[in-house]
mmCIF file of N, CA, C and O in Angstrom:
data_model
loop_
_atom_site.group_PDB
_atom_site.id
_atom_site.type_symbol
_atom_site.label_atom_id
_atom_site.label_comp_id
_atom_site.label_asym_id
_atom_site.label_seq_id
_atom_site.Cartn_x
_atom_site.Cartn_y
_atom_site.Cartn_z
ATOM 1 N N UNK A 1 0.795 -1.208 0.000
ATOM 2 C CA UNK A 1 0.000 0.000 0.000
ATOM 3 C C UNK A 1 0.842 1.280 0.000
ATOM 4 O O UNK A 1 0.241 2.280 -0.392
ATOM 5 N N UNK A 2 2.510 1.487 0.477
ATOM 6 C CA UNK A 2 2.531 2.587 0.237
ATOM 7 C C UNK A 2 3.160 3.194 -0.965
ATOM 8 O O UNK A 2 3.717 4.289 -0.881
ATOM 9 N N UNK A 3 3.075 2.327 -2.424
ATOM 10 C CA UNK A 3 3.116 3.081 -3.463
ATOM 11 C C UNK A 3 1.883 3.798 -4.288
ATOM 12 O O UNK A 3 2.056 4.458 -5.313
ATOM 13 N N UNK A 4 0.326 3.502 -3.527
ATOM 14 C CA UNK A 4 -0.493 3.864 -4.219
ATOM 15 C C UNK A 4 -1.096 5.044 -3.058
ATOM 16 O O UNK A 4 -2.179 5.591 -3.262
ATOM 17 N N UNK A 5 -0.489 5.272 -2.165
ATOM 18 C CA UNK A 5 -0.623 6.105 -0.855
ATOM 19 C C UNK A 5 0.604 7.398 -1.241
ATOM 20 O O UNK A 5 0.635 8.624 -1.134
ATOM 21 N N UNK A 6 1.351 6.542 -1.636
ATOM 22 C CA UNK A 6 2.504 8.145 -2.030
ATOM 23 C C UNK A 6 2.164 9.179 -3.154
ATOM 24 O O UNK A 6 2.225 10.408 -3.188
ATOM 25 N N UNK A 7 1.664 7.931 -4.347
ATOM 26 C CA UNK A 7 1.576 8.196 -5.617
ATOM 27 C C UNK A 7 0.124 9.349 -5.411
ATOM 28 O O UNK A 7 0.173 10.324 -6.161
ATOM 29 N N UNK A 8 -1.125 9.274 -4.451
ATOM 30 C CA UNK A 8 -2.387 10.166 -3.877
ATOM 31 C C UNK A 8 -1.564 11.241 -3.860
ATOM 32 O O UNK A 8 -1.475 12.097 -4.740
ATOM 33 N N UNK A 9 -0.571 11.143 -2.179
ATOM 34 C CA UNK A 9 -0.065 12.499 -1.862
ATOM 35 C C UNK A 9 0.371 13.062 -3.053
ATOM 36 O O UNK A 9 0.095 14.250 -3.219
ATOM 37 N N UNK A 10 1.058 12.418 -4.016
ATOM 38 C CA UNK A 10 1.902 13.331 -4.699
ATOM 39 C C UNK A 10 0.924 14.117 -5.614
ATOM 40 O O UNK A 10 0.873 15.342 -5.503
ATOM 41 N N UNK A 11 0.101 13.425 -6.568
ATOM 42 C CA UNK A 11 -1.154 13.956 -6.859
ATOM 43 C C UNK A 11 -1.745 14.915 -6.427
ATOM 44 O O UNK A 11 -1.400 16.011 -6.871
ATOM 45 N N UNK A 12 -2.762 14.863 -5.484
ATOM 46 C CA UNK A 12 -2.972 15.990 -4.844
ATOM 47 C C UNK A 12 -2.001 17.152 -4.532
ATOM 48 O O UNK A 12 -2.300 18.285 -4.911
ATOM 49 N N UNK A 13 -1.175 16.988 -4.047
ATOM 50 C CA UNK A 13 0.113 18.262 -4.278
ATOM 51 C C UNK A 13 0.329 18.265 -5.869
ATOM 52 O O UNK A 13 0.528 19.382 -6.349
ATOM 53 N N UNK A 14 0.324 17.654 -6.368
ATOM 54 C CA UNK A 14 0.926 18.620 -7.796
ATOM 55 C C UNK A 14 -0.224 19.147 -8.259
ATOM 56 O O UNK A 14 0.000 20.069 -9.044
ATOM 57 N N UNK A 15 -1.796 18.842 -8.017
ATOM 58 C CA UNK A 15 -3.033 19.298 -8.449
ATOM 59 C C UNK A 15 -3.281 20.402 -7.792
ATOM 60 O O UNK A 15 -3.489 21.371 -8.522
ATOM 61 N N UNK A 16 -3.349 20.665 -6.218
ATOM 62 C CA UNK A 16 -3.774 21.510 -5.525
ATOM 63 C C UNK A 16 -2.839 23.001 -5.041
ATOM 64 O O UNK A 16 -3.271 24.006 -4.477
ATOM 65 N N UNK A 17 -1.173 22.633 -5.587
ATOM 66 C CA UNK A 17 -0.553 23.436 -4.752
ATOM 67 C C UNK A 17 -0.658 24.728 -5.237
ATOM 68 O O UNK A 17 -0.551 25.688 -4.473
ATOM 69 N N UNK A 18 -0.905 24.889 -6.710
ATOM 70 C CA UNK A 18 -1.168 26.050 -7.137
ATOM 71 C C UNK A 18 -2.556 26.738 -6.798
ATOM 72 O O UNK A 18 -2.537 27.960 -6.951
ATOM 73 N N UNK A 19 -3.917 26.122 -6.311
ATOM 74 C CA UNK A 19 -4.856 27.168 -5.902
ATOM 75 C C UNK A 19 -4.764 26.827 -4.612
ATOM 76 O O UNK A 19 -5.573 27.678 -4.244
ATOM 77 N N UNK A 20 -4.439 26.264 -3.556
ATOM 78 C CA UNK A 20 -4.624 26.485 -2.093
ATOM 79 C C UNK A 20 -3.516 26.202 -1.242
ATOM 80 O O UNK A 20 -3.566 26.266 -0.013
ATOM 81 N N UNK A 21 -2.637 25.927 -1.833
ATOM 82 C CA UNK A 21 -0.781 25.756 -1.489
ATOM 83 C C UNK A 21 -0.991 24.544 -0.786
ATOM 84 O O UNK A 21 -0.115 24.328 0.051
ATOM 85 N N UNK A 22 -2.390 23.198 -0.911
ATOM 86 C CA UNK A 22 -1.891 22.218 -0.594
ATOM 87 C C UNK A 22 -1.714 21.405 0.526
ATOM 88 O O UNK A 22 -1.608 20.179 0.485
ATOM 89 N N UNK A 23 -1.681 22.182 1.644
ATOM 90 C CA UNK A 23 -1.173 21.420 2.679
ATOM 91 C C UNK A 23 -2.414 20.289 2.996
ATOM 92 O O UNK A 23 -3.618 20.532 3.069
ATOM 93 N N UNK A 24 -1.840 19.195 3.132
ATOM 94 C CA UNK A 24 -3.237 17.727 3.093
ATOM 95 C C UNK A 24 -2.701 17.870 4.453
ATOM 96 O O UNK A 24 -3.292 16.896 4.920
ATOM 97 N N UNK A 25 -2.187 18.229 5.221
ATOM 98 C CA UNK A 25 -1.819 17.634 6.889
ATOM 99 C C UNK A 25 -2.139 18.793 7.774
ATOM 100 O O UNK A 25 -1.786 19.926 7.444
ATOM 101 N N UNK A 26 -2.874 18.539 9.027
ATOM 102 C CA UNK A 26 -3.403 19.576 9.789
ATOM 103 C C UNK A 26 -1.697 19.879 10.542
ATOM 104 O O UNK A 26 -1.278 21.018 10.750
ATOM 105 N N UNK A 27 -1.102 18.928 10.781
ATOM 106 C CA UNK A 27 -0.013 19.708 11.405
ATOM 107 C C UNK A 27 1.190 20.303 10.719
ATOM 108 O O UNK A 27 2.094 20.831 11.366
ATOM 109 N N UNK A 28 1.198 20.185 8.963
ATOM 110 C CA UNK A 28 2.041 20.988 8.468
ATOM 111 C C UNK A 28 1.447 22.408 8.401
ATOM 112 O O UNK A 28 2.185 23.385 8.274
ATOM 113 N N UNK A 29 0.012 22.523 8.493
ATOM 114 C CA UNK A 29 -0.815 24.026 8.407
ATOM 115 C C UNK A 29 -0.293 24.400 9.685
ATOM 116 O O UNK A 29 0.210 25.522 9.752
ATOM 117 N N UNK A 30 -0.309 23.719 10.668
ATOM 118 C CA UNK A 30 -0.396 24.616 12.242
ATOM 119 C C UNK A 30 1.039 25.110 12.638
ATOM 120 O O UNK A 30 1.096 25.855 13.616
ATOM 121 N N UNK A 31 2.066 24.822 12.071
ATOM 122 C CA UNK A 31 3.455 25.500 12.153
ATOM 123 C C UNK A 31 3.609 26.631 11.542
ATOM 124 O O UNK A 31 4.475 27.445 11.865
ATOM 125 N N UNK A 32 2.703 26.811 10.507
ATOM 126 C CA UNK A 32 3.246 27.851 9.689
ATOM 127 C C UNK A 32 1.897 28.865 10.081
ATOM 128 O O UNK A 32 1.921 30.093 9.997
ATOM 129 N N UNK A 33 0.926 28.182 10.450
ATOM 130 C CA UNK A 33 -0.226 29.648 11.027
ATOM 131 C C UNK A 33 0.164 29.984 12.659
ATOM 132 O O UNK A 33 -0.508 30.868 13.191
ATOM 133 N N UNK A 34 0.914 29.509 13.234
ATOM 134 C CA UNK A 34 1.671 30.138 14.369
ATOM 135 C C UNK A 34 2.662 30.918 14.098
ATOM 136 O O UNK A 34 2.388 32.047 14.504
ATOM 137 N N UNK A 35 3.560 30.879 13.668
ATOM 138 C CA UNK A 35 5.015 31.362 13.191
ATOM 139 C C UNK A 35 3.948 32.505 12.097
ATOM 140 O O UNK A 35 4.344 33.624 12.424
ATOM 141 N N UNK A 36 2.953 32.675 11.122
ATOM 142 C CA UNK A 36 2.991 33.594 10.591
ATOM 143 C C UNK A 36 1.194 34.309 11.516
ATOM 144 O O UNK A 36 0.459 35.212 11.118
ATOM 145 N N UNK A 37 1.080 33.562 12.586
ATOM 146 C CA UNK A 37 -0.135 34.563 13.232
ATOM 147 C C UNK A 37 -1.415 34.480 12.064
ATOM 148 O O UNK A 37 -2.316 35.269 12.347
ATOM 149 N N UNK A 38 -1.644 33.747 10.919
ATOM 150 C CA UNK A 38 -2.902 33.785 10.392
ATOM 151 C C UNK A 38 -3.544 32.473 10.709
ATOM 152 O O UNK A 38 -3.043 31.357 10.567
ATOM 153 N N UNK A 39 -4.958 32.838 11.248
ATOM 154 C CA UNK A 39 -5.550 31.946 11.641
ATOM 155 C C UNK A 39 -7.314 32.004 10.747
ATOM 156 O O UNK A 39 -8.338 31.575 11.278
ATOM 157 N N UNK A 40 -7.275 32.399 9.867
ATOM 158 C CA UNK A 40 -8.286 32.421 8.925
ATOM 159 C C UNK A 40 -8.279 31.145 8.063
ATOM 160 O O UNK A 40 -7.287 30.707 7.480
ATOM 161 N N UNK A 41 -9.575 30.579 8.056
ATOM 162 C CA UNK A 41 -10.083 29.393 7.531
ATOM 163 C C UNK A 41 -9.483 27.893 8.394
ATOM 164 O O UNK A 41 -9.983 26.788 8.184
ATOM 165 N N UNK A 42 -8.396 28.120 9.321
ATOM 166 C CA UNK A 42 -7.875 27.670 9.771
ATOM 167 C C UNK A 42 -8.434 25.816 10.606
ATOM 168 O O UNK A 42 -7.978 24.673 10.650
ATOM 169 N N UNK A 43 -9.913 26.743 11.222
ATOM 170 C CA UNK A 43 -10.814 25.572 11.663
ATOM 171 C C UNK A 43 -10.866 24.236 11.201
ATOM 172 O O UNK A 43 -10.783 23.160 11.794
ATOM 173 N N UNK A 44 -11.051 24.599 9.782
ATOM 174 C CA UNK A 44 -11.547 23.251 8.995
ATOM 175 C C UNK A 44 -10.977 21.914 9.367
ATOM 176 O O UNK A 44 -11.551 20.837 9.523
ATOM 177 N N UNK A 45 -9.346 22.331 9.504
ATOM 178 C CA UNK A 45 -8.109 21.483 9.262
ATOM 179 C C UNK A 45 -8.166 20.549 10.890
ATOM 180 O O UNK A 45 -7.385 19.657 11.220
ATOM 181 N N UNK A 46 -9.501 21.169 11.818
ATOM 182 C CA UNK A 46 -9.859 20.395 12.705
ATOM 183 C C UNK A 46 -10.496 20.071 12.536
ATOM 184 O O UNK A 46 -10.511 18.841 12.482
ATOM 185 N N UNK A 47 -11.711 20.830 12.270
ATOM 186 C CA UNK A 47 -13.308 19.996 12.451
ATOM 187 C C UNK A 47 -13.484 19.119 11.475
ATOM 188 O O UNK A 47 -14.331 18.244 11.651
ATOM 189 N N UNK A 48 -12.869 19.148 10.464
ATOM 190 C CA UNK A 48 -12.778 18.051 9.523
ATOM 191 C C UNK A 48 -12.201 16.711 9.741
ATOM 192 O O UNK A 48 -12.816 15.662 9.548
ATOM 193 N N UNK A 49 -11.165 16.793 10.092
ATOM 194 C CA UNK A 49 -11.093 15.693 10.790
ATOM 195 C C UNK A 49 -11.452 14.893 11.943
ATOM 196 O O UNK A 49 -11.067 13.742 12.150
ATOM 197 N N UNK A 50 -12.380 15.729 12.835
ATOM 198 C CA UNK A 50 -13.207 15.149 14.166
ATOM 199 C C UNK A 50 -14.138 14.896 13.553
ATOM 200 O O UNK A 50 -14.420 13.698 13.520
ATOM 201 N N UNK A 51 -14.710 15.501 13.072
ATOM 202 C CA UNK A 51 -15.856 15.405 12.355
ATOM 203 C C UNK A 51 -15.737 13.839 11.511
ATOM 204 O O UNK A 51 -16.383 12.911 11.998
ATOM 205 N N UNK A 52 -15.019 13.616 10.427
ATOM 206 C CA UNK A 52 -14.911 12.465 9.544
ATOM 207 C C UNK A 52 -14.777 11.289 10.865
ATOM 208 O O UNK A 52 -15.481 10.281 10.815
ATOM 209 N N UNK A 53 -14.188 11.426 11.584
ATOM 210 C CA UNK A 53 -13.818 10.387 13.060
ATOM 211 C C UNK A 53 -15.364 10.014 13.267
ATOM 212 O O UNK A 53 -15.909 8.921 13.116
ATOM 213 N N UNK A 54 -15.837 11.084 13.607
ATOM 214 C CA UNK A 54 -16.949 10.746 14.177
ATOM 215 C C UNK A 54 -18.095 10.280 13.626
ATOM 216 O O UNK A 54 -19.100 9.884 14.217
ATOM 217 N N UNK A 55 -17.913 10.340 12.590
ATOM 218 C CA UNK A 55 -19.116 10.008 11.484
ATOM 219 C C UNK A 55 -18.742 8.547 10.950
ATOM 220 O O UNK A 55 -19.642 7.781 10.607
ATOM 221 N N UNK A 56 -17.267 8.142 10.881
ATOM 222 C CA UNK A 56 -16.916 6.685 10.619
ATOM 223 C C UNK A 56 -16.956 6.105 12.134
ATOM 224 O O UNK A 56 -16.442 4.986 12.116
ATOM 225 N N UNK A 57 -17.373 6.456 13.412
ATOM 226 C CA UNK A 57 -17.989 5.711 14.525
ATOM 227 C C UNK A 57 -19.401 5.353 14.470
ATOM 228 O O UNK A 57 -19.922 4.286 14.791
ATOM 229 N N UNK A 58 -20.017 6.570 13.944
ATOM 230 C CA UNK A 58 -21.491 6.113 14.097
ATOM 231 C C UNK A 58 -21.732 5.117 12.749
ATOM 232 O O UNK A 58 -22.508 4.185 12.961
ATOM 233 N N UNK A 59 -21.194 5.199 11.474
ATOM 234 C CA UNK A 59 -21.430 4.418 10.536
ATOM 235 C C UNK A 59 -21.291 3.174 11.325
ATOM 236 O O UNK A 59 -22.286 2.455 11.417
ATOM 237 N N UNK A 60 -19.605 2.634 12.218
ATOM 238 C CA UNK A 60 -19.338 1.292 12.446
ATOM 239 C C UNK A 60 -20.404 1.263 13.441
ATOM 240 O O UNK A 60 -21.034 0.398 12.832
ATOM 241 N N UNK A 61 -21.121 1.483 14.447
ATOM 242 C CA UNK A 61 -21.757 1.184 15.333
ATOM 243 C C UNK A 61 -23.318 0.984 14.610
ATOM 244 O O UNK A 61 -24.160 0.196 15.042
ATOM 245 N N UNK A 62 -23.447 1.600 13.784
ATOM 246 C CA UNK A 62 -24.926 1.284 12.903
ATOM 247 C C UNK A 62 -24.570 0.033 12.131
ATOM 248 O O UNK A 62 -25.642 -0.549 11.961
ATOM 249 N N UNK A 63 -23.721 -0.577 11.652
ATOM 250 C CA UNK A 63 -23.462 -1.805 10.906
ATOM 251 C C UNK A 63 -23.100 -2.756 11.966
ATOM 252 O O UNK A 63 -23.141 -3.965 11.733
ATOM 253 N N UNK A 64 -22.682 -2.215 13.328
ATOM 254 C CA UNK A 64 -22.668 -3.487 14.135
ATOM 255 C C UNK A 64 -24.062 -3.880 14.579
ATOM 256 O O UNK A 64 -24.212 -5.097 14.683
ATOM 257 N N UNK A 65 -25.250 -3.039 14.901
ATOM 258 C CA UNK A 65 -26.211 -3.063 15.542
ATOM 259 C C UNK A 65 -26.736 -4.086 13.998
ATOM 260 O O UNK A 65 -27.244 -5.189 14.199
ATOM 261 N N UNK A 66 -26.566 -3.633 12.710
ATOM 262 C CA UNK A 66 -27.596 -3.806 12.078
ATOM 263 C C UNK A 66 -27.016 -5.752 11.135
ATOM 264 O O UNK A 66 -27.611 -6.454 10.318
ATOM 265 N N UNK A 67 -25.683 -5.906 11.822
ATOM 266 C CA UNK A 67 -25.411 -7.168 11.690
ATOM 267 C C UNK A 67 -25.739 -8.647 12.035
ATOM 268 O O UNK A 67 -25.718 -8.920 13.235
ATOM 269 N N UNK A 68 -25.967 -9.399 11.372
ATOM 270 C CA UNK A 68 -26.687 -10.677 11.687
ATOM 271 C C UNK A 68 -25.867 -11.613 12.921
ATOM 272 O O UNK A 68 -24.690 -11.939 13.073
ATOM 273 N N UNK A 69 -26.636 -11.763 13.396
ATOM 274 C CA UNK A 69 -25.514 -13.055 14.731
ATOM 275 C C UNK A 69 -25.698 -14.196 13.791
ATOM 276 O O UNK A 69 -26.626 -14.757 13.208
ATOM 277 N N UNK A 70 -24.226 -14.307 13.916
ATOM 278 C CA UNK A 70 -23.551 -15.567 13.449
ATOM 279 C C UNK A 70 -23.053 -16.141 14.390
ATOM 280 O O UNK A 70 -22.713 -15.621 15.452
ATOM 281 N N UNK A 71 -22.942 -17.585 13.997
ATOM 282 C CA UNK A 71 -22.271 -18.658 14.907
ATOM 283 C C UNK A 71 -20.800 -18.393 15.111
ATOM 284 O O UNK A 71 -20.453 -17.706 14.150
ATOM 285 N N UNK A 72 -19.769 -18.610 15.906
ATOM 286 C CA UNK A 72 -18.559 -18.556 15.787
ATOM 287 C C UNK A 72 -17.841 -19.307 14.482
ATOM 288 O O UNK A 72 -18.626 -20.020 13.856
ATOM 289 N N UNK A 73 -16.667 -19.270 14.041
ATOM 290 C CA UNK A 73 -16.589 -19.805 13.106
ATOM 291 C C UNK A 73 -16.343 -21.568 13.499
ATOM 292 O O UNK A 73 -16.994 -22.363 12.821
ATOM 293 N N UNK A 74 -15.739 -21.927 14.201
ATOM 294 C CA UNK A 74 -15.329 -23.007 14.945
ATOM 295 C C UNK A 74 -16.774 -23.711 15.382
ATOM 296 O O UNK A 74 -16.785 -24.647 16.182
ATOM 297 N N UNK A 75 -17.643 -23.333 14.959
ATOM 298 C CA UNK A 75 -19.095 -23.884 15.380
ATOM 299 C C UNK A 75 -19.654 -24.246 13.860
ATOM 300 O O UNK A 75 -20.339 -25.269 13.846
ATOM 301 N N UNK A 76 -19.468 -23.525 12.452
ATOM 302 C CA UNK A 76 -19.675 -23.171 11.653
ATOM 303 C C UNK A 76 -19.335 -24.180 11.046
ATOM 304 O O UNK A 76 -20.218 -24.807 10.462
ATOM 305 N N UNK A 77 -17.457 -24.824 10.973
ATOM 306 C CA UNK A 77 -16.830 -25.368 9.830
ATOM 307 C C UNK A 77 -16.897 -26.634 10.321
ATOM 308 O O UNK A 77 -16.558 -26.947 11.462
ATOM 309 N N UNK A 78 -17.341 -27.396 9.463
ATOM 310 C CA UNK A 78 -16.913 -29.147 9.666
ATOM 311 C C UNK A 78 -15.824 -29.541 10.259
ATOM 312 O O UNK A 78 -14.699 -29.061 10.125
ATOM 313 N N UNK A 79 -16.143 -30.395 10.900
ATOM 314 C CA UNK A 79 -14.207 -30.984 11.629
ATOM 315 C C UNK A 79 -13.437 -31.440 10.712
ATOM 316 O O UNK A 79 -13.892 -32.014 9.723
ATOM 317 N N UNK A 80 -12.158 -31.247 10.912
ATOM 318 C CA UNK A 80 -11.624 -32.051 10.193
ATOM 319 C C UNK A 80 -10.997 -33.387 10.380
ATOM 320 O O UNK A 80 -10.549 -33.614 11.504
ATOM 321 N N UNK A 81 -10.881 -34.371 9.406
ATOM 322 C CA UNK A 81 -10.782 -35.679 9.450
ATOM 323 C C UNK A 81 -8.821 -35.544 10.233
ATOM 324 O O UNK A 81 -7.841 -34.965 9.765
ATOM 325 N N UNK A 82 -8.989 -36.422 11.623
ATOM 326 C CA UNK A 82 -7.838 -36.948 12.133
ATOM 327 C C UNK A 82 -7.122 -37.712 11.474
ATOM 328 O O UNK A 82 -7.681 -38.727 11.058
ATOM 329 N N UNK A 83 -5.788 -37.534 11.172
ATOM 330 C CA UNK A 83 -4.764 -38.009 10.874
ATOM 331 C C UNK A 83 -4.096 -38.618 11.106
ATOM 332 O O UNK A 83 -3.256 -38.264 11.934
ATOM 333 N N UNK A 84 -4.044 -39.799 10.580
ATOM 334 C CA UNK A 84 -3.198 -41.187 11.773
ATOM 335 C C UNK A 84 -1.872 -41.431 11.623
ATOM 336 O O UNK A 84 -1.299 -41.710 10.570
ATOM 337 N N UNK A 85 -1.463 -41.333 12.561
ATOM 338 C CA UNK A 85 0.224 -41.418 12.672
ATOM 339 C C UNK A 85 0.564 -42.574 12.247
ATOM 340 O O UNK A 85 -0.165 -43.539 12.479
ATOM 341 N N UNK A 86 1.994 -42.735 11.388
ATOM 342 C CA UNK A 86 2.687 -44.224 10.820
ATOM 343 C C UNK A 86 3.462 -44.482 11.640
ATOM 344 O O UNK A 86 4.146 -45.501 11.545
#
């Protein structure tokens, strides 16, 4: 996975850096809006990500509720045939 994970980042930076300079990481934004004091639009680069957190909890907790009980698997699979020693 991380040649099709690098190959995204790089993408997105070569797509985005010219209209919004890019930064995909909340903590490469937060070094440089301290050190330069601008804190405009700044939020997102949180609530976006609590936000996405929190919304892939309630998805997993709605697919656990809405999942079928199954047997264990060890209850499930046929035994298997014992093997007799020579």
């Amino acid at each position: 996975a991380p040649i099709p994970i690098g190959l995204a980042v790089f993408m997105a930076h070569v797509v985005c850096i010219p209209y919004t300079g890019c930064s995909i990481n909340p903590t490469r934004s937060f070094g440089p809006a301290v050190v330069a004091n601008v804190w405009e639009d700044h939020w997102i680069w949180w609530a976006g990500p609590l936000l996405g957190s929190f919304l892939a909890c309630v998805v997993w907790g709605i697919m656990q509720l809405l999942k079928e009980d199954t047997p264990d698997d060890a209850q499930t699979l046929p035994a298997s045939p014992s093997r007799a020693s020579a």
